[in-house]
PDB file of C-alpha atoms in Angstrom:
ATOM      1  CA  GLY A   1      -3.322 -16.316  24.056  1.00  0.00           C
ATOM      2  CA  ASN A   2      -1.624 -13.584  22.085  1.00  0.00           C
ATOM      3  CA  SER A   3      -2.984 -10.056  22.237  1.00  0.00           C
ATOM      4  CA  VAL A   4      -2.117  -6.477  21.293  1.00  0.00           C
ATOM      5  CA  THR A   5      -3.192  -3.324  23.126  1.00  0.00           C
ATOM      6  CA  GLN A   6      -2.736   0.079  21.527  1.00  0.00           C
ATOM      7  CA  MET A   7      -3.680   3.530  22.706  1.00  0.00           C
ATOM      8  CA  GLU A   8      -7.231   4.634  22.182  1.00  0.00           C
ATOM      9  CA  GLY A   9      -7.842   7.307  19.612  1.00  0.00           C
ATOM     10  CA  PRO A  10      -8.664   9.429  17.949  1.00  0.00           C
ATOM     11  CA  VAL A  11      -5.417  11.390  17.924  1.00  0.00           C
ATOM     12  CA  THR A  12      -5.507  14.867  16.393  1.00  0.00           C
ATOM     13  CA  LEU A  13      -2.271  16.757  15.697  1.00  0.00           C
ATOM     14  CA  SER A  14      -1.151  19.807  13.827  1.00  0.00           C
ATOM     15  CA  GLU A  15       1.206  19.444  10.885  1.00  0.00           C
ATOM     16  CA  GLU A  16       4.870  19.060  11.947  1.00  0.00           C
ATOM     17  CA  ALA A  17       3.931  17.856  15.454  1.00  0.00           C
ATOM     18  CA  PHE A  18       5.586  14.849  17.086  1.00  0.00           C
ATOM     19  CA  LEU A  19       3.634  11.598  17.034  1.00  0.00           C
ATOM     20  CA  THR A  20       3.644   8.698  19.468  1.00  0.00           C
ATOM     21  CA  ILE A  21       1.159   5.824  19.355  1.00  0.00           C
ATOM     22  CA  ASN A  22       1.666   3.343  22.163  1.00  0.00           C
ATOM     23  CA  CYS A  23       1.478  -0.396  21.620  1.00  0.00           C
ATOM     24  CA  THR A  24       2.052  -3.247  24.073  1.00  0.00           C
ATOM     25  CA  TYR A  25       1.689  -6.938  23.483  1.00  0.00           C
ATOM     26  CA  THR A  26       1.157 -10.221  25.294  1.00  0.00           C
ATOM     27  CA  ALA A  27       2.739 -13.330  23.819  1.00  0.00           C
ATOM     28  CA  THR A  28       5.046 -16.129  24.824  1.00  0.00           C
ATOM     29  CA  GLY A  29       8.502 -16.203  23.334  1.00  0.00           C
ATOM     30  CA  TYR A  30       9.558 -13.761  20.656  1.00  0.00           C
ATOM     31  CA  PRO A  31       6.833 -12.716  18.232  1.00  0.00           C
ATOM     32  CA  SER A  32       7.445 -10.557  15.199  1.00  0.00           C
ATOM     33  CA  LEU A  33       5.928  -7.084  15.528  1.00  0.00           C
ATOM     34  CA  PHE A  34       4.368  -4.863  12.878  1.00  0.00           C
ATOM     35  CA  TRP A  35       2.720  -1.529  12.270  1.00  0.00           C
ATOM     36  CA  TYR A  36       0.143  -1.413   9.483  1.00  0.00           C
ATOM     37  CA  VAL A  37      -1.588   1.690   8.106  1.00  0.00           C
ATOM     38  CA  GLN A  38      -5.051   1.883   6.580  1.00  0.00           C
ATOM     39  CA  TYR A  39      -5.947   4.927   4.497  1.00  0.00           C
ATOM     40  CA  PRO A  40      -9.645   5.722   3.981  1.00  0.00           C
ATOM     41  CA  GLY A  41     -11.322   3.198   1.682  1.00  0.00           C
ATOM     42  CA  GLU A  42      -8.191   1.086   1.283  1.00  0.00           C
ATOM     43  CA  GLY A  43      -6.743  -2.160   2.604  1.00  0.00           C
ATOM     44  CA  LEU A  44      -3.862  -2.477   5.027  1.00  0.00           C
ATOM     45  CA  GLN A  45      -0.313  -1.540   4.085  1.00  0.00           C
ATOM     46  CA  LEU A  46       2.721  -2.676   6.022  1.00  0.00           C
ATOM     47  CA  LEU A  47       4.448   0.385   7.461  1.00  0.00           C
ATOM     48  CA  LEU A  48       7.325  -1.235   9.338  1.00  0.00           C
ATOM     49  CA  LYS A  49       8.313  -4.372  11.197  1.00  0.00           C
ATOM     50  CA  ALA A  50      10.796  -5.828  13.693  1.00  0.00           C
ATOM     51  CA  THR A  51      11.485  -9.500  14.147  1.00  0.00           C
ATOM     52  CA  LYS A  52      13.657  -9.637  17.258  1.00  0.00           C
ATOM     53  CA  ALA A  53      14.290  -7.768  20.499  1.00  0.00           C
ATOM     54  CA  ASP A  54      15.984  -4.347  20.185  1.00  0.00           C
ATOM     55  CA  ASP A  55      15.374  -4.247  16.431  1.00  0.00           C
ATOM     56  CA  LYS A  56      14.212  -0.870  15.116  1.00  0.00           C
ATOM     57  CA  GLY A  57      11.814  -0.815  12.193  1.00  0.00           C
ATOM     58  CA  SER A  58      11.647   2.368  10.134  1.00  0.00           C
ATOM     59  CA  ASN A  59       9.907   3.630   7.011  1.00  0.00           C
ATOM     60  CA  LYS A  60       8.735   7.011   5.648  1.00  0.00           C
ATOM     61  CA  GLY A  61       9.972   8.807   8.778  1.00  0.00           C
ATOM     62  CA  PHE A  62       8.156   6.447  11.151  1.00  0.00           C
ATOM     63  CA  GLU A  63      10.098   4.369  13.674  1.00  0.00           C
ATOM     64  CA  ALA A  64       9.346   1.707  16.288  1.00  0.00           C
ATOM     65  CA  THR A  65      11.712  -0.269  18.535  1.00  0.00           C
ATOM     66  CA  TYR A  66      10.997  -3.820  19.738  1.00  0.00           C
ATOM     67  CA  ARG A  67      11.332  -3.663  23.541  1.00  0.00           C
ATOM     68  CA  LYS A  68      11.189  -7.132  25.071  1.00  0.00           C
ATOM     69  CA  GLU A  69      11.599  -5.896  28.653  1.00  0.00           C
ATOM     70  CA  THR A  70       8.479  -3.704  28.415  1.00  0.00           C
ATOM     71  CA  THR A  71       6.704  -5.813  25.742  1.00  0.00           C
ATOM     72  CA  SER A  72       6.208  -2.660  23.709  1.00  0.00           C
ATOM     73  CA  PHE A  73       6.502  -1.448  20.113  1.00  0.00           C
ATOM     74  CA  HIS A  74       5.566   2.240  20.182  1.00  0.00           C
ATOM     75  CA  LEU A  75       5.235   4.077  16.860  1.00  0.00           C
ATOM     76  CA  GLU A  76       6.902   7.502  16.544  1.00  0.00           C
ATOM     77  CA  LYS A  77       7.370  10.170  13.908  1.00  0.00           C
ATOM     78  CA  GLY A  78       9.176  13.421  14.432  1.00  0.00           C
ATOM     79  CA  SER A  79       7.088  15.622  12.140  1.00  0.00           C
ATOM     80  CA  VAL A  80       3.700  14.469  10.858  1.00  0.00           C
ATOM     81  CA  GLN A  81       2.112  15.588   7.608  1.00  0.00           C
ATOM     82  CA  VAL A  82      -1.530  15.912   6.566  1.00  0.00           C
ATOM     83  CA  SER A  83      -0.979  12.885   4.311  1.00  0.00           C
ATOM     84  CA  ASP A  84      -0.236  10.750   7.407  1.00  0.00           C
ATOM     85  CA  SER A  85      -3.919  10.913   8.399  1.00  0.00           C
ATOM     86  CA  ALA A  86      -5.058   7.283   8.570  1.00  0.00           C
ATOM     87  CA  VAL A  87      -5.784   4.433  10.976  1.00  0.00           C
ATOM     88  CA  TYR A  88      -2.680   2.752  12.411  1.00  0.00           C
ATOM     89  CA  PHE A  89      -2.698  -0.864  13.598  1.00  0.00           C
ATOM     90  CA  CYS A  90      -0.120  -2.578  15.757  1.00  0.00           C
ATOM     91  CA  ALA A  91       0.119  -6.336  15.181  1.00  0.00           C
ATOM     92  CA  LEU A  92       2.128  -9.386  16.158  1.00  0.00           C
ATOM     93  CA  SER A  93       2.818 -12.628  14.366  1.00  0.00           C
ATOM     94  CA  LYS A  94       3.717 -15.910  15.988  1.00  0.00           C
ATOM     95  CA  GLY A  95       3.068 -19.558  15.409  1.00  0.00           C
ATOM     96  CA  SER A  96       3.349 -22.039  12.595  1.00  0.00           C
ATOM     97  CA  ASN A  97       1.048 -20.139  10.241  1.00  0.00           C
ATOM     98  CA  TYR A  98       2.288 -16.679  11.205  1.00  0.00           C
ATOM     99  CA  LYS A  99      -1.247 -15.344  11.558  1.00  0.00           C
ATOM    100  CA  LEU A 100      -1.429 -11.676  12.468  1.00  0.00           C
ATOM    101  CA  THR A 101      -3.043 -10.570  15.745  1.00  0.00           C
ATOM    102  CA  PHE A 102      -4.053  -6.917  15.564  1.00  0.00           C
ATOM    103  CA  GLY A 103      -4.812  -4.158  18.032  1.00  0.00           C
ATOM    104  CA  LYS A 104      -8.023  -2.164  17.642  1.00  0.00           C
ATOM    105  CA  GLY A 105      -6.395   0.618  15.671  1.00  0.00           C
ATOM    106  CA  THR A 106      -5.728   4.306  16.322  1.00  0.00           C
ATOM    107  CA  LEU A 107      -7.224   6.984  14.095  1.00  0.00           C
ATOM    108  CA  LEU A 108      -4.758   9.803  13.412  1.00  0.00           C
ATOM    109  CA  THR A 109      -5.930  13.106  11.968  1.00  0.00           C
ATOM    110  CA  VAL A 110      -3.329  15.721  11.032  1.00  0.00           C
ATOM    111  CA  ASN A 111      -4.587  19.263  10.467  1.00  0.00           C
ATOM    112  CA  PRO A 112      -2.736  21.819   8.314  1.00  0.00           C
TER     113      PRO A 112
ATOM    114  CA  GLU B   1       3.257  -7.274 -10.893  1.00  0.00           C
ATOM    115  CA  THR B   2      -0.436  -7.405  -9.978  1.00  0.00           C
ATOM    116  CA  GLY B   3      -1.335  -6.901  -6.333  1.00  0.00           C
ATOM    117  CA  VAL B   4      -3.995  -8.664  -4.320  1.00  0.00           C
ATOM    118  CA  THR B   5      -7.485  -8.161  -5.716  1.00  0.00           C
ATOM    119  CA  GLN B   6     -10.840  -8.943  -4.144  1.00  0.00           C
ATOM    120  CA  SER B   7     -14.371  -9.135  -5.471  1.00  0.00           C
ATOM    121  CA  PRO B   8     -16.941  -7.871  -5.096  1.00  0.00           C
ATOM    122  CA  THR B   9     -16.155  -4.490  -3.540  1.00  0.00           C
ATOM    123  CA  HIS B  10     -19.464  -4.224  -1.750  1.00  0.00           C
ATOM    124  CA  LEU B  11     -22.233  -6.712  -1.079  1.00  0.00           C
ATOM    125  CA  ILE B  12     -25.603  -6.559   0.655  1.00  0.00           C
ATOM    126  CA  LYS B  13     -27.213  -9.794   1.834  1.00  0.00           C
ATOM    127  CA  THR B  14     -30.167 -10.790   3.962  1.00  0.00           C
ATOM    128  CA  ARG B  15     -29.882 -12.718   7.220  1.00  0.00           C
ATOM    129  CA  GLY B  16     -29.868 -16.480   6.565  1.00  0.00           C
ATOM    130  CA  GLN B  17     -28.436 -16.205   3.051  1.00  0.00           C
ATOM    131  CA  GLN B  18     -25.078 -17.524   1.877  1.00  0.00           C
ATOM    132  CA  VAL B  19     -22.225 -15.462   0.397  1.00  0.00           C
ATOM    133  CA  THR B  20     -18.990 -16.165  -1.488  1.00  0.00           C
ATOM    134  CA  LEU B  21     -16.113 -13.698  -1.512  1.00  0.00           C
ATOM    135  CA  ARG B  22     -13.163 -14.034  -3.875  1.00  0.00           C
ATOM    136  CA  CYS B  23      -9.485 -13.186  -3.686  1.00  0.00           C
ATOM    137  CA  SER B  24      -6.729 -13.286  -6.272  1.00  0.00           C
ATOM    138  CA  SER B  25      -3.313 -13.497  -4.685  1.00  0.00           C
ATOM    139  CA  GLN B  26      -0.284 -11.552  -5.772  1.00  0.00           C
ATOM    140  CA  SER B  27       1.747 -13.193  -8.501  1.00  0.00           C
ATOM    141  CA  GLY B  28       4.049 -15.875  -7.099  1.00  0.00           C
ATOM    142  CA  HIS B  29       2.299 -16.100  -3.727  1.00  0.00           C
ATOM    143  CA  ASN B  30       1.091 -19.517  -2.541  1.00  0.00           C
ATOM    144  CA  THR B  31      -0.519 -18.565   0.794  1.00  0.00           C
ATOM    145  CA  VAL B  32      -3.791 -16.738   1.397  1.00  0.00           C
ATOM    146  CA  SER B  33      -5.144 -15.572   4.753  1.00  0.00           C
ATOM    147  CA  TRP B  34      -8.611 -14.165   5.416  1.00  0.00           C
ATOM    148  CA  TYR B  35      -9.457 -11.601   8.092  1.00  0.00           C
ATOM    149  CA  GLN B  36     -12.720 -10.065   9.316  1.00  0.00           C
ATOM    150  CA  GLN B  37     -12.632  -6.389  10.300  1.00  0.00           C
ATOM    151  CA  ALA B  38     -15.723  -5.175  12.141  1.00  0.00           C
ATOM    152  CA  LEU B  39     -16.372  -1.433  12.192  1.00  0.00           C
ATOM    153  CA  GLY B  40     -13.943   0.322  14.507  1.00  0.00           C
ATOM    154  CA  GLN B  41     -12.006  -2.856  15.282  1.00  0.00           C
ATOM    155  CA  GLY B  42      -8.770  -4.469  14.172  1.00  0.00           C
ATOM    156  CA  PRO B  43      -8.851  -7.348  11.708  1.00  0.00           C
ATOM    157  CA  GLN B  44      -9.389 -10.832  13.165  1.00  0.00           C
ATOM    158  CA  PHE B  45      -7.871 -13.950  11.616  1.00  0.00           C
ATOM    159  CA  ILE B  46     -10.420 -16.331  10.070  1.00  0.00           C
ATOM    160  CA  PHE B  47      -8.193 -18.940   8.404  1.00  0.00           C
ATOM    161  CA  GLN B  48      -5.222 -19.464   6.121  1.00  0.00           C
ATOM    162  CA  TYR B  49      -4.641 -21.633   3.064  1.00  0.00           C
ATOM    163  CA  TYR B  50      -1.194 -22.835   2.027  1.00  0.00           C
ATOM    164  CA  ARG B  51      -0.874 -24.747  -1.232  1.00  0.00           C
ATOM    165  CA  GLU B  52      -4.606 -25.548  -1.263  1.00  0.00           C
ATOM    166  CA  GLU B  53      -4.712 -26.915   2.307  1.00  0.00           C
ATOM    167  CA  GLU B  54      -6.098 -25.146   5.385  1.00  0.00           C
ATOM    168  CA  ASN B  55      -3.145 -24.082   7.537  1.00  0.00           C
ATOM    169  CA  GLY B  56      -4.723 -22.726  10.686  1.00  0.00           C
ATOM    170  CA  ARG B  57      -8.066 -21.334  11.729  1.00  0.00           C
ATOM    171  CA  GLY B  58      -9.156 -18.598  14.090  1.00  0.00           C
ATOM    172  CA  ASN B  59     -12.123 -18.564  16.444  1.00  0.00           C
ATOM    173  CA  PHE B  60     -14.850 -18.626  13.794  1.00  0.00           C
ATOM    174  CA  PRO B  61     -17.725 -21.123  13.494  1.00  0.00           C
ATOM    175  CA  PRO B  62     -17.827 -23.835  10.799  1.00  0.00           C
ATOM    176  CA  ARG B  63     -20.268 -21.817   8.693  1.00  0.00           C
ATOM    177  CA  PHE B  64     -17.177 -19.857   7.652  1.00  0.00           C
ATOM    178  CA  SER B  65     -15.383 -22.041   5.118  1.00  0.00           C
ATOM    179  CA  GLY B  66     -12.835 -21.550   2.399  1.00  0.00           C
ATOM    180  CA  LEU B  67     -11.098 -22.922  -0.642  1.00  0.00           C
ATOM    181  CA  GLN B  68      -7.821 -22.337  -2.394  1.00  0.00           C
ATOM    182  CA  PHE B  69      -7.465 -23.204  -6.073  1.00  0.00           C
ATOM    183  CA  PRO B  70      -4.429 -24.509  -7.998  1.00  0.00           C
ATOM    184  CA  ASN B  71      -3.669 -20.954  -9.159  1.00  0.00           C
ATOM    185  CA  TYR B  72      -3.649 -19.971  -5.437  1.00  0.00           C
ATOM    186  CA  SER B  73      -6.722 -17.761  -5.687  1.00  0.00           C
ATOM    187  CA  SER B  74      -9.168 -18.282  -2.840  1.00  0.00           C
ATOM    188  CA  GLU B  75     -12.801 -18.101  -1.804  1.00  0.00           C
ATOM    189  CA  LEU B  76     -14.390 -17.372   1.546  1.00  0.00           C
ATOM    190  CA  ASN B  77     -17.883 -18.793   1.992  1.00  0.00           C
ATOM    191  CA  VAL B  78     -20.233 -17.833   4.784  1.00  0.00           C
ATOM    192  CA  ASN B  79     -23.479 -19.755   5.299  1.00  0.00           C
ATOM    193  CA  ALA B  80     -26.538 -18.766   7.315  1.00  0.00           C
ATOM    194  CA  LEU B  81     -25.510 -15.114   7.477  1.00  0.00           C
ATOM    195  CA  GLU B  82     -26.064 -13.246  10.749  1.00  0.00           C
ATOM    196  CA  LEU B  83     -26.261  -9.510  11.336  1.00  0.00           C
ATOM    197  CA  ASP B  84     -22.903  -9.638  13.179  1.00  0.00           C
ATOM    198  CA  ASP B  85     -21.231 -10.915  10.002  1.00  0.00           C
ATOM    199  CA  SER B  86     -21.448  -7.366   8.624  1.00  0.00           C
ATOM    200  CA  ALA B  87     -17.799  -6.332   8.267  1.00  0.00           C
ATOM    201  CA  LEU B  88     -14.930  -5.646   5.907  1.00  0.00           C
ATOM    202  CA  TYR B  89     -13.389  -8.953   4.791  1.00  0.00           C
ATOM    203  CA  LEU B  90      -9.706  -8.708   3.983  1.00  0.00           C
ATOM    204  CA  CYS B  91      -7.614 -11.155   2.044  1.00  0.00           C
ATOM    205  CA  ALA B  92      -3.834 -11.232   2.388  1.00  0.00           C
ATOM    206  CA  SER B  93      -1.390 -13.178   0.260  1.00  0.00           C
ATOM    207  CA  SER B  94       2.170 -14.154   1.019  1.00  0.00           C
ATOM    208  CA  LEU B  95       4.913 -16.471  -0.106  1.00  0.00           C
ATOM    209  CA  GLY B  96       5.119 -19.380   2.295  1.00  0.00           C
ATOM    210  CA  ALA B  97       7.585 -22.178   2.697  1.00  0.00           C
ATOM    211  CA  SER B  98       7.672 -24.961   5.242  1.00  0.00           C
ATOM    212  CA  GLY B  99       7.891 -23.258   8.637  1.00  0.00           C
ATOM    213  CA  THR B 100       8.181 -19.758   7.188  1.00  0.00           C
ATOM    214  CA  ILE B 101       5.650 -17.234   6.029  1.00  0.00           C
ATOM    215  CA  TYR B 102       6.847 -13.987   4.573  1.00  0.00           C
ATOM    216  CA  GLU B 103       5.221 -10.548   4.554  1.00  0.00           C
ATOM    217  CA  GLN B 104       1.476 -10.519   4.004  1.00  0.00           C
ATOM    218  CA  TYR B 105       0.102  -8.189   1.314  1.00  0.00           C
ATOM    219  CA  PHE B 106      -3.502  -7.116   1.798  1.00  0.00           C
ATOM    220  CA  GLY B 107      -6.221  -6.528  -0.750  1.00  0.00           C
ATOM    221  CA  PRO B 108      -8.687  -3.611  -0.554  1.00  0.00           C
ATOM    222  CA  GLY B 109     -11.369  -5.771   1.066  1.00  0.00           C
ATOM    223  CA  THR B 110     -15.006  -6.641   0.471  1.00  0.00           C
ATOM    224  CA  ARG B 111     -17.570  -4.703   2.497  1.00  0.00           C
ATOM    225  CA  LEU B 112     -20.392  -7.098   3.464  1.00  0.00           C
ATOM    226  CA  THR B 113     -23.623  -5.734   4.902  1.00  0.00           C
ATOM    227  CA  VAL B 114     -26.182  -8.164   6.305  1.00  0.00           C
ATOM    228  CA  THR B 115     -29.709  -6.806   6.775  1.00  0.00           C
TER     229      THR B 115
END
C-alpha cells in the first residue's frame, strides 16, 4: 500500500539557518504530494503541494520538488524564523477518494 | 467565509462508552473526511463522505461509523470506546466532483481522552 517516510525529529535550528526535512514515499503511479504544517493547538494547514513529477511547490519561503526518480519530496527553506516552529507532515494523495496518507511528522523548533 | 469547525474541543470518556463528534464543513464544500491522530503520529484516514454517501474507508473497525447530513455537516460515532481510541480527531472538508477531490481544509480537531 501507499506510505510516507519522513526524517525523525525533533529538529532544532537557530534563526536564519537553512532547513531541510526529508520525505520519501511509496506508491504506484503518480500520487499528489503535500506538506502540511501544524502549529501548537491547531489543526493542519496546507503549506504546499505538487501534483506531477518535477513540479515545485512553494509557499512562504518553503519549497519542495516532486522527484519521481528518487520518490522524494524534501522540504527546504533558506532562512527559518522563530514563527516557523511547528510540526511538519509530508503526505500523499492517490485513489478515487483522494484520501491523504501522512508521515509521522517532524517537530521543528527555531531558536532566536 | 466560515472555515471548518468541530465540536466539542475536548472530551473525556470512560472505556466502553459511546461518543459522537461533530464537524461543520466549509461553505460550499460537499465532502468530509475524518482522520485520527494519535499522540506523536501522523493523521490516519478513517473514512470519507461525499454527498451523504460513504466514499472510502480506512483500516478502522465497524465501531467507527459516520453520517453526513444534507447541509454536508458530519458526525463521527465511536462505540465501545477503548483506551487506544484516545487521540485528536480531525475533520477535513473539500469540494468534490466525480473523480476529483480538491484541497482538503482541516478543522482544529477534537481531543478525545478515554480513561
